[in-house]
Each structure stands twice: as C-alpha cells, then as structure tokens.
Short mmCIF file of C-alpha atoms and ligand atoms in Angstrom, two decimals:
data_model
loop_
_atom_site.label_atom_id
_atom_site.label_comp_id
_atom_site.label_asym_id
_atom_site.label_seq_id
_atom_site.Cartn_x
_atom_site.Cartn_y
_atom_site.Cartn_z
CA UNK A 893 -5.33 33.88 13.68
CA UNK A 894 -4.71 33.03 10.23
CA UNK A 895 -6.17 29.99 8.67
CA UNK A 896 -4.64 28.31 5.13
CA UNK A 897 -5.31 24.82 2.93
CA UNK A 898 -2.35 23.12 3.28
CA UNK A 899 -0.41 19.93 2.16
CA UNK A 900 -2.15 17.43 -0.27
CA UNK A 901 -4.77 19.26 -0.34
CA UNK A 902 -3.15 22.25 -2.49
CA UNK A 903 -0.83 20.19 -4.09
CA UNK A 904 -3.19 18.06 -5.87
CA UNK A 905 -5.67 21.12 -6.74
CA UNK A 906 -2.77 22.48 -8.34
CA UNK A 907 -2.27 19.15 -10.56
CA UNK A 908 -5.92 19.32 -11.47
CA UNK A 909 -6.23 15.78 -9.11
CA UNK A 910 -9.44 15.09 -6.80
CA UNK A 911 -8.93 16.00 -3.00
CA UNK A 912 -9.54 13.44 -1.22
CA UNK A 913 -9.30 15.79 2.34
CA UNK A 914 -7.96 18.96 3.63
CA UNK A 915 -5.68 19.68 6.37
CA UNK A 916 -5.83 22.93 7.71
CA UNK A 917 -3.45 25.23 9.21
CA UNK A 918 -3.95 27.73 12.08
CA UNK A 919 -1.20 30.38 12.91
CA UNK A 920 -1.50 32.86 15.86
CA UNK A 921 -3.69 30.92 17.44
CA UNK A 922 -3.40 29.53 21.37
CA UNK A 923 -4.91 26.01 22.42
CA UNK A 924 -7.04 28.22 24.51
CA UNK A 925 -9.03 29.81 21.42
CA UNK A 926 -9.79 27.16 19.48
CA UNK A 927 -11.11 25.28 22.68
CA UNK A 928 -13.39 28.24 23.15
CA UNK A 929 -14.27 28.66 19.36
CA UNK A 930 -15.56 24.70 19.95
CA UNK A 931 -13.21 22.98 17.70
CA UNK A 932 -12.96 19.88 19.46
CA UNK A 933 -8.85 18.23 20.70
CA UNK A 934 -7.50 15.45 18.72
CA UNK A 935 -5.31 13.93 21.85
CA UNK A 936 -3.56 15.42 24.53
CA UNK A 937 -0.03 15.98 23.91
CA UNK A 938 -0.75 17.13 20.19
CA UNK A 939 -1.67 20.52 18.78
CA UNK A 940 -4.27 19.39 16.04
CA UNK A 941 -8.31 20.04 16.29
CA UNK A 942 -11.22 18.99 15.12
CA UNK A 943 -13.44 21.75 13.04
CA UNK A 944 -16.75 21.36 14.96
CA UNK A 945 -18.86 20.72 12.27
CA UNK A 946 -17.44 19.74 9.12
CA UNK A 947 -14.99 17.56 11.39
CA UNK A 948 -11.79 18.67 9.07
CA UNK A 949 -8.24 18.67 10.75
CA UNK A 950 -6.70 22.04 11.83
CA UNK A 951 -3.46 21.83 13.25
CA UNK A 952 -1.95 24.73 14.76
CA UNK A 953 1.44 25.96 13.54
CA UNK A 954 4.30 23.79 14.95
CA UNK A 955 8.10 23.53 14.54
CA UNK A 956 9.28 19.77 15.25
CA UNK A 957 12.58 18.34 16.79
CA UNK A 958 13.75 14.77 16.80
CA UNK A 959 14.52 13.72 20.21
CA UNK A 960 15.18 10.11 19.92
CA UNK A 961 15.63 7.47 17.73
CA UNK A 962 11.69 6.19 15.92
CA UNK A 963 8.17 7.93 16.11
CA UNK A 964 8.24 9.10 19.63
CA UNK A 965 10.98 10.35 19.61
CA UNK A 966 9.71 14.04 19.00
CA UNK A 967 9.64 17.33 20.18
CA UNK A 968 7.19 19.23 19.25
CA UNK A 969 6.70 23.50 19.92
CA UNK A 970 3.50 24.94 18.72
CA UNK A 971 2.40 28.40 19.88
CA UNK A 972 0.89 31.02 18.29
CA UNK A 973 4.49 33.05 17.21
CA UNK A 974 5.75 30.10 15.53
CA UNK A 975 4.97 31.26 11.74
CA UNK A 976 3.70 29.47 8.26
CA UNK A 977 7.38 29.63 6.68
CA UNK A 978 8.23 27.64 10.12
CA UNK A 979 6.03 25.54 9.58
CA UNK A 980 6.17 24.48 6.72
CA UNK A 981 9.97 23.65 6.28
CA UNK A 982 9.42 21.11 8.69
CA UNK A 983 7.64 19.42 5.88
CA UNK A 984 9.09 16.61 3.99
CA UNK A 985 8.30 18.04 0.12
CA UNK A 986 8.20 20.80 -1.72
CA UNK A 987 5.26 20.12 -3.02
CA UNK A 988 3.60 19.10 -0.16
CA UNK A 989 4.89 22.31 1.57
CA UNK A 990 2.56 25.27 -0.22
CA UNK A 991 0.02 26.54 1.75
CA UNK A 992 -3.38 28.75 0.60
CA UNK A 993 -5.61 31.45 2.66
CA UNK A 994 -9.29 31.61 2.47
CA UNK A 995 -8.96 34.00 -0.34
CA UNK A 996 -7.42 31.42 -2.81
CA UNK A 997 -3.98 33.24 -2.14
CA UNK A 998 -0.80 30.72 -2.67
CA UNK A 999 2.13 31.20 0.08
CA UNK A 1000 4.94 28.84 -1.18
CA UNK A 1001 8.11 29.92 0.43
CA UNK A 1002 10.00 26.03 -0.88
CA UNK A 1003 9.03 26.89 -4.56
CA UNK A 1004 6.43 23.36 -4.45
CA UNK A 1005 5.27 25.23 -7.60
CA UNK A 1006 8.00 24.89 -9.30
CA UNK A 1007 8.93 21.57 -8.70
CA UNK A 1008 5.38 20.82 -9.80
CA UNK A 1009 5.48 21.98 -13.13
CA UNK A 1010 9.47 20.71 -13.48
CA UNK A 1011 7.60 17.67 -11.94
CA UNK A 1012 10.46 17.22 -9.25
CA UNK A 1013 10.08 15.38 -5.99
CA UNK A 1014 12.42 17.26 -4.04
CA UNK A 1015 12.31 17.89 0.08
CA UNK A 1016 12.05 20.76 1.49
CA UNK A 1017 15.06 20.85 3.85
CA UNK A 1018 17.32 18.46 5.72
CA UNK A 1019 14.60 18.57 8.49
CA UNK A 1020 13.16 16.25 6.13
CA UNK A 1021 15.66 13.68 7.60
CA UNK A 1022 13.72 13.64 10.59
CA UNK A 1023 11.32 10.97 9.89
CA UNK A 1024 12.66 8.12 7.92
CA UNK A 1025 8.86 7.15 6.80
CA UNK A 1026 9.32 9.98 4.45
CA UNK A 1027 11.77 7.60 2.34
CA UNK A 1028 8.70 5.04 1.91
CA UNK A 1029 6.18 8.35 0.97
CA UNK A 1030 8.82 9.43 -1.63
CA UNK A 1031 8.53 6.34 -3.24
CA UNK A 1032 4.48 6.16 -2.84
CA UNK A 1033 4.70 9.87 -4.44
CA UNK A 1034 6.99 8.50 -7.26
CA UNK A 1035 4.74 5.68 -8.13
CA UNK A 1036 1.39 7.71 -7.67
CA UNK A 1037 2.60 10.56 -9.87
CA UNK A 1038 4.80 8.14 -11.86
CA UNK A 1039 1.95 8.52 -15.07
CA UNK A 1040 2.69 12.59 -14.87
CA UNK A 1041 6.00 12.31 -15.49
CA UNK A 1042 7.37 12.74 -11.92
CA UNK A 1043 11.15 12.07 -10.46
CA UNK A 1044 12.53 12.33 -7.56
CA UNK A 1045 15.26 14.51 -7.60
CA UNK A 1046 18.79 13.69 -7.22
CA UNK A 1047 19.53 15.57 -4.03
CA UNK A 1048 16.68 14.05 -2.11
CA UNK A 1049 17.55 10.23 -3.68
CA UNK A 1050 20.81 11.10 -1.95
CA UNK A 1051 19.43 12.21 1.03
CA UNK A 1052 17.17 8.90 1.49
CA UNK A 1053 19.94 6.66 0.52
CA UNK A 1054 21.68 8.22 3.56
CA UNK A 1055 18.90 7.73 5.56
CA UNK A 1056 18.95 4.02 4.40
CA UNK A 1057 22.13 3.51 4.81
CA UNK A 1058 21.85 5.26 8.42
CA UNK A 1059 19.64 2.18 9.79
CA UNK A 1060 17.15 4.48 10.99
CA UNK A 1061 13.82 2.31 8.50
CA UNK A 1062 14.41 -0.28 11.32
CA UNK A 1063 13.23 2.00 14.19
CA UNK A 1064 9.62 2.51 11.92
CA UNK A 1065 6.83 0.02 13.10
CA UNK A 1066 5.06 -2.42 10.80
CA UNK A 1067 2.24 -0.57 11.22
CA UNK A 1068 3.31 2.77 9.51
CA UNK A 1069 5.48 1.00 6.82
CA UNK A 1070 2.83 -1.21 6.22
CA UNK A 1071 0.16 1.53 5.92
CA UNK A 1072 2.24 3.50 2.77
CA UNK A 1073 3.23 -0.08 1.11
CA UNK A 1074 -0.34 -0.74 0.99
CA UNK A 1075 -1.39 2.73 -0.07
CA UNK A 1076 1.97 2.48 -2.80
CA UNK A 1077 0.39 -0.56 -3.88
CA UNK A 1078 -2.71 0.42 -4.95
CA UNK A 1079 -1.21 3.71 -6.82
CA UNK A 1080 -1.17 3.25 -10.31
CA UNK A 1081 2.37 2.24 -10.99
CA UNK A 1082 3.20 0.20 -7.94
CA UNK A 1083 6.06 -0.49 -9.48
CA UNK A 1084 7.81 2.59 -9.16
CA UNK A 1085 6.97 2.63 -5.09
CA UNK A 1086 10.25 -0.12 -4.90
CA UNK A 1087 12.34 1.11 -7.65
CA UNK A 1088 12.51 3.80 -6.26
CA UNK A 1089 13.56 1.88 -2.78
CA UNK A 1090 15.72 0.11 -4.82
CA UNK A 1091 17.06 3.37 -5.97
CA UNK A 1092 17.94 4.36 -2.67
CA UNK A 1093 19.22 1.39 -0.91
CA UNK A 1094 15.82 0.84 1.07
CA UNK A 1095 14.55 -2.03 -0.27
CA UNK A 1096 17.45 -4.51 1.00
CA UNK A 1097 16.22 -2.65 4.79
CA UNK A 1098 12.55 -3.29 4.14
CA UNK A 1099 12.50 -6.05 2.19
CA UNK A 1100 15.53 -7.68 1.32
CA UNK A 1101 13.84 -10.65 0.27
CA UNK A 1102 12.60 -8.91 -3.17
CA UNK A 1103 15.78 -7.67 -4.20
CA UNK A 1104 17.50 -10.31 -6.89
CA UNK A 1105 13.44 -11.24 -7.84
CA UNK A 1106 13.83 -9.59 -11.26
CA UNK A 1107 9.99 -10.63 -11.92
CA UNK A 1108 7.95 -9.76 -8.82
CA UNK A 1109 7.15 -6.43 -10.10
CA UNK A 1110 6.56 -7.20 -13.94
CA UNK A 1111 3.96 -9.62 -11.98
CA UNK A 1112 2.89 -6.62 -9.61
CA UNK A 1113 2.39 -3.86 -12.56
CA UNK A 1114 0.00 -6.38 -14.48
CA UNK A 1115 -1.68 -6.87 -11.60
CA UNK A 1116 -1.92 -2.70 -11.36
CA UNK A 1117 -2.55 -3.06 -15.04
CA UNK A 1118 -5.42 -4.87 -14.59
CA UNK A 1119 -6.99 -3.03 -12.08
CA UNK A 1120 -6.69 -5.72 -9.22
CA UNK A 1121 -7.69 -5.77 -5.50
CA UNK A 1122 -4.95 -5.51 -3.06
CA UNK A 1123 -4.14 -8.97 -1.92
CA UNK A 1124 -3.86 -10.00 -5.55
CA UNK A 1125 -1.10 -7.26 -5.54
CA UNK A 1126 0.69 -8.71 -2.87
CA UNK A 1127 0.63 -12.40 -4.03
CA UNK A 1128 2.18 -11.35 -7.43
CA UNK A 1129 4.38 -9.49 -5.38
CA UNK A 1130 5.79 -12.23 -3.45
CA UNK A 1131 4.64 -14.83 -6.09
CA UNK A 1132 8.18 -15.86 -6.75
CA UNK A 1133 9.72 -16.40 -3.01
CA UNK A 1134 9.60 -19.60 -1.29
CA UNK A 1135 6.68 -20.14 1.24
CA UNK A 1136 9.68 -19.71 4.18
CA UNK A 1137 10.21 -16.05 2.65
CA UNK A 1138 6.46 -15.68 2.19
CA UNK A 1139 5.27 -16.21 5.87
CA UNK A 1140 8.74 -14.06 7.08
CA UNK A 1141 7.52 -10.91 5.18
CA UNK A 1142 3.81 -11.16 6.24
CA UNK A 1143 4.15 -11.63 9.43
CA UNK A 1144 7.74 -8.72 9.93
CA UNK A 1145 5.04 -6.22 8.55
CA UNK A 1146 1.78 -7.66 10.14
CA UNK A 1147 0.17 -7.65 6.37
CA UNK A 1148 -3.46 -8.24 6.88
CA UNK A 1149 -4.79 -12.02 6.97
CA UNK A 1150 -6.09 -11.85 2.94
CA UNK A 1151 -3.08 -10.71 2.45
CA UNK A 1152 -0.77 -13.20 3.89
CA UNK A 1153 -3.51 -16.02 3.08
CA UNK A 1154 -3.38 -15.25 -0.63
CA UNK A 1155 0.27 -14.79 -1.02
CA UNK A 1156 0.94 -17.61 0.77
CA UNK A 1157 -1.35 -20.11 -1.29
CA UNK A 1158 -0.20 -18.28 -4.52
CA UNK A 1159 3.52 -19.46 -3.39
CA UNK A 1160 2.79 -22.63 -2.73
CA UNK A 1161 0.35 -23.41 -5.71
CA UNK A 1162 1.51 -21.14 -8.53
CA UNK A 1163 3.66 -24.32 -10.48
CA UNK A 1164 0.74 -26.15 -9.66
CA UNK A 1165 -1.94 -24.11 -11.42
CA UNK A 1166 0.94 -23.35 -14.13
CA UNK A 1167 1.06 -27.41 -14.49
CA UNK A 1168 -2.67 -27.35 -14.34
CA UNK A 1169 -3.13 -29.05 -17.92
CA UNK A 1170 -0.75 -31.60 -17.28
CA UNK A 1171 -2.35 -32.77 -13.98
CA UNK A 1172 -3.72 -35.96 -12.64
CA UNK A 1173 -6.75 -36.20 -11.29
CA UNK A 1174 -5.75 -36.58 -7.87
CA UNK A 1175 -3.60 -33.90 -7.68
CA UNK A 1176 -5.95 -31.30 -9.02
CA UNK A 1177 -8.88 -32.67 -6.41
CA UNK A 1178 -5.57 -31.65 -3.72
CA UNK A 1179 -4.87 -28.50 -5.43
CA UNK A 1180 -8.78 -27.53 -4.65
CA UNK A 1181 -8.85 -28.82 -1.39
CA UNK A 1182 -5.86 -26.83 -0.07
CA UNK A 1183 -7.89 -24.01 -1.23
CA UNK A 1184 -11.52 -25.16 -0.39
CA UNK A 1185 -12.19 -24.04 -2.92
CA UNK A 1186 -15.73 -25.87 -1.75
CA UNK A 1187 -16.45 -22.75 0.87
CA UNK A 1188 -13.99 -20.19 -0.29
CA UNK A 1189 -14.58 -20.13 -4.28
CA UNK A 1190 -13.48 -16.13 -4.28
CA UNK A 1191 -10.27 -17.10 -2.45
CA UNK A 1192 -9.81 -19.78 -5.63
CA UNK A 1193 -10.32 -17.27 -7.99
CA UNK A 1194 -8.19 -14.70 -6.77
CA UNK A 1195 -5.15 -17.44 -7.29
CA UNK A 1196 -6.05 -17.77 -10.68
CA UNK A 1197 -5.78 -14.19 -11.36
CA UNK A 1198 -3.03 -13.83 -9.71
CA UNK A 1199 -1.07 -16.48 -11.57
CA UNK A 1200 -2.49 -15.28 -15.00
CA UNK A 1201 -0.89 -11.83 -14.16
CA UNK A 1202 2.56 -13.20 -13.41
CA UNK A 1203 2.55 -14.97 -16.75
CA UNK A 1204 1.27 -12.09 -18.31
CA UNK A 1205 4.57 -10.45 -16.48
CA UNK A 1206 6.55 -13.03 -18.43
CA UNK A 1207 5.52 -12.18 -21.68
CA UNK A 1208 2.90 -14.42 -21.95
CA UNK A 1209 -0.64 -13.66 -24.08
CA UNK A 1210 -3.16 -16.11 -21.90
CA UNK A 1211 -3.16 -17.89 -19.51
CA UNK A 1212 -5.61 -21.31 -20.66
CA UNK A 1213 -4.64 -22.43 -17.31
CA UNK A 1214 -7.00 -20.00 -15.53
CA UNK A 1215 -10.33 -21.52 -17.60
CA UNK A 1216 -9.32 -25.37 -17.05
CA UNK A 1217 -9.19 -24.76 -13.38
CA UNK A 1218 -12.58 -23.12 -13.26
CA UNK A 1219 -13.49 -25.93 -14.81
CA UNK A 1220 -12.22 -28.37 -12.70
CA UNK A 1221 -13.60 -26.47 -9.78
CA UNK A 1222 -17.14 -26.14 -10.69
CA UNK A 1223 -16.95 -29.89 -11.81
CA UNK A 1224 -15.53 -31.01 -7.89
CA UNK A 1225 -18.40 -28.95 -6.65
CA UNK A 1226 -21.27 -29.76 -8.47
CA UNK A 1227 -20.69 -33.50 -6.92
CA UNK A 1228 -24.06 -33.54 -4.17
CA UNK A 1229 -22.94 -34.25 -1.14
CA UNK A 1230 -27.01 -35.04 -0.07
CA UNK A 1231 -27.09 -38.61 -1.50
CA UNK A 1232 -24.32 -39.59 0.35
CA UNK A 1233 -25.70 -38.32 3.78
CA UNK A 1234 -28.78 -39.92 2.18
CA UNK A 1235 -27.04 -43.21 2.88
CA UNK A 1236 -25.91 -42.79 6.31
CA UNK A 1237 -22.44 -41.94 5.79
CA UNK A 1238 -21.10 -39.56 8.66
CA UNK A 1239 -18.00 -38.51 10.23
CA UNK A 1240 -14.07 -39.87 7.74
CA UNK A 1241 -16.78 -42.09 5.54
CA UNK A 1242 -18.34 -39.69 4.44
CA UNK A 1243 -15.29 -37.19 3.73
CA UNK A 1244 -13.73 -39.95 1.99
CA UNK A 1245 -17.00 -41.08 -0.14
CA UNK A 1246 -17.32 -37.15 -1.58
CA UNK A 1247 -13.43 -37.40 -2.20
CA UNK A 1248 -14.31 -40.44 -4.46
CA UNK A 1249 -16.88 -38.96 -6.00
CA UNK A 1250 -15.55 -35.17 -6.43
CA UNK A 1251 -12.10 -37.43 -7.83
CA UNK A 1252 -14.38 -39.10 -10.72
CA UNK A 1253 -15.82 -35.58 -11.26
CA UNK A 1254 -12.62 -34.45 -12.26
CA UNK A 1255 -11.38 -37.58 -14.17
CA UNK A 1256 -14.59 -37.00 -15.99
CA UNK A 1257 -13.78 -33.53 -16.80
CA UNK A 1258 -10.57 -34.36 -17.91
CA UNK A 1259 -11.77 -36.67 -20.63
CA UNK A 1260 -14.79 -34.30 -21.97
N1 CTP B 1422 4.09 15.60 6.21
C1 CTP B 1422 5.25 15.48 6.23
N2 CTP B 1422 5.70 14.29 6.84
C2 CTP B 1422 4.91 13.24 6.98
C3 CTP B 1422 3.90 13.07 6.80
C4 CTP B 1422 2.90 14.46 6.37
O1 CTP B 1422 5.68 16.34 5.90
N3 CTP B 1422 6.02 11.64 6.97
C5 CTP B 1422 3.00 16.52 6.17
C6 CTP B 1422 3.13 17.16 4.22
O2 CTP B 1422 3.55 18.42 4.25
C7 CTP B 1422 1.88 16.15 4.03
C8 CTP B 1422 0.89 17.14 4.99
O3 CTP B 1422 1.77 16.76 6.35
O4 CTP B 1422 1.07 17.08 2.77
C9 CTP B 1422 -0.50 15.99 5.23
O5 CTP B 1422 0.46 14.75 5.51
P1 CTP B 1422 -0.77 13.17 4.77
O6 CTP B 1422 -2.07 13.69 4.72
O7 CTP B 1422 -0.52 12.62 5.16
O8 CTP B 1422 -0.28 13.38 2.89
P2 CTP B 1422 -1.01 14.06 1.61
O9 CTP B 1422 0.16 14.62 1.22
O10 CTP B 1422 -2.02 15.05 2.12
O11 CTP B 1422 -0.83 13.15 1.18
P3 CTP B 1422 -2.14 12.09 0.46
O12 CTP B 1422 -2.46 12.37 -0.67
O13 CTP B 1422 -1.05 10.80 0.52
O14 CTP B 1422 -3.03 11.42 1.19
#
C-alpha cells in the first residue's frame, strides 16, 4: 500500500500558502486492509476512512463514472488495482491533481506544477464535466488566487460554457451551491467569482437576478477590501435588487438566516439610509423600529456598514449618514421605559407613550 498527500494540501504548500486540512490517497489497499489497520470508514458505500489517531481523511484510489444527472449519479470503482494516475485524472484542476509521497516526492502526471507557475486554472481531462459543481469551484479558486495573478485557461472556460449551456447547473442542490458561494464570498476578491460565472454563462443559470446589476460587484469588492463578514458581503451583493428578487434568491439558495435578513432589510431600507440626513423624525423612528434597533443593535450597525460599502462602491469618499444614524439610534435607545411603567402604563398605551418619547428624542437630536 502507498500513501500520498493529494489535492489542496500539495497545491497550497507549493504556493507557499497555509495548509488547513490534508487529504490522503491510499493506492493498492483493500477496504479490509484499512479496517484491519484501525481506519474508521466515513460512510457505508464510500471508500473514505478516518485515520485512527489523527482523524484525517484517507480515500482509497478510485475511478468514477457518471451514471445519471445530479450529484447522486456517480458510480465509484475503488480497488487495489486503481493507479495513482487513474485516480488523479478524474480530479477537477491540474493544480489539484498532484500528489506527494511520504518522502516528499512530487507526482505530477498532469503538469499541475507547470500550471501553478503559469498561474493557470486548467481542467485535467473531459471528466471535469462529470460534476457541474466544478464550474463554481473554478470560479471560487479564481477569486481566491486572483491576487496571485491566476486566470482560467481558455479551454477550461469553454468547457465551463458548455456545462452552463447544458442546463446541468440546475441539478445542483441549493446546499452544494451555497457552500461554494459562501466560501467564494469570503475570498480576497469575491467579485472575481461572479465575473468568472458571468464569463462562462453560469450566472444566468444560478443568479439571473444579478446579470445586469453593475453595482453589485463593486459594493461586494468594497466589503471584501474592508474585511466585512459574510452577511454584510451578501447584503452588499444583493443591495440593488427589488425586495421580491432578494427574497427569491435567498430562498432559492437557502442562504443562512442572518444573510437573508440583512440582505432583505438592506434592499428595503438602503434608500432611506442614503437620505438619512433629510428624513423627518417620524421616518427616522420608523427606520429604527423596522430594524428593532432596541433589541438588535448589531443588525442596524451591519446595515449601516453595508450602506457605506455600497457608497464606496459608487466612488463616494465617505458616508456621513452612518454616523448620523448611529447618533439617532443612540438617542432613541436612551429613552428610559421605567418611568412610563412606574406611571402605570401597560400594553398598547405603553407602546404609544414610548414611541412619542422616542420621537421627541429624535427631534431634539435633529436640532442639536
Ligand atoms: N475534487 C474534485 N472535484 C470536486 C471536489 C474535489 O476533483 N468537485 C478533488 C480535487 O482534487 C481537490 C480534492 O478533491 O483538490 C479535495 O477537495 P476539497 O477538499 O473540496 O478542496 P481542496 O482542493 O482541498 O481546496 P480547498 O482549499 O478549497 O479546501
């Protein structure tokens, strides 16, 4: 049995990037031998094991053939006679199809090292097309390695075009697509992910709402430059869409609740945020209420940052509305409910009195 380090760990070591998790490939072993050595199987019908002490993943060398549409439609053939080259050829990109043995010797039958040096994302073989998720993976790697000067090879982009045109992307589950989108959003240049999807015709398949949206990517770029968290990046990406479209995208991709919520609120309230300095006190109050700023102050703060990123994306140097709205929120939040309760107010009457006091506080704030 021969054991090799494969995939991202080899790639990132050669790029001088930190290696987070290591995938191992086992050539020349049977399932029984793996059991006998104490490896624990990950699933019943998948030839992947966990190391008895390190917990790292060890996969038996395998070949794969697509037997139907979608992710479930795969037949695996794992046996001791599957060679290293046969296992590597089914992988997505040449830079992901390198292996390293225990002595640190590099095995690179598909010239991944050369493509790393040329800064090229190139598919290994026509087997690339067997998993349409790879269209998103390539776009994600393009976003991650854009600062290093990587680009998608022409022939790979062409293949991605064919996959997009075939309608196969529709077979991806929301969970798998979102996982890629989420990781892409957190990369250094997430806008490149969407640019690559646009270039290969995948954007109309996955996110048709964004097709003619020129502001989405510049806002996202700003959010990444300012190292904003996932939900702020998501809100920036969708900020220009109508609320109904934001809802549709959120639901179709099953985005996490925090992302869904902030994107929708941002889409609904961005215009008011931008006009904050001219809003009457009542409109300010309604904006604060809508965000439930009294119980969810961080969500309002995230909204202000998202607005600011979209303004930066439009070339504005600053966003004075943010500090103004922070001040307004502080003024409204400073209203003390206790005296009203002590005065015997409850229910609707208490709500109305509180609202009136907050309105007054906002008017004072506006005059100050
Ligand atoms: N792989 C593939 N096609 C996929 C998913 C994975 O060919 N759809 C192969 C690639 O060889 C990849 C390896 O399996 O390098 C491990 O996959 P994964 O852990 O998802 O990605 P990494 O390449 O390790 O990249 P990342 O740094 O993004 O985790």
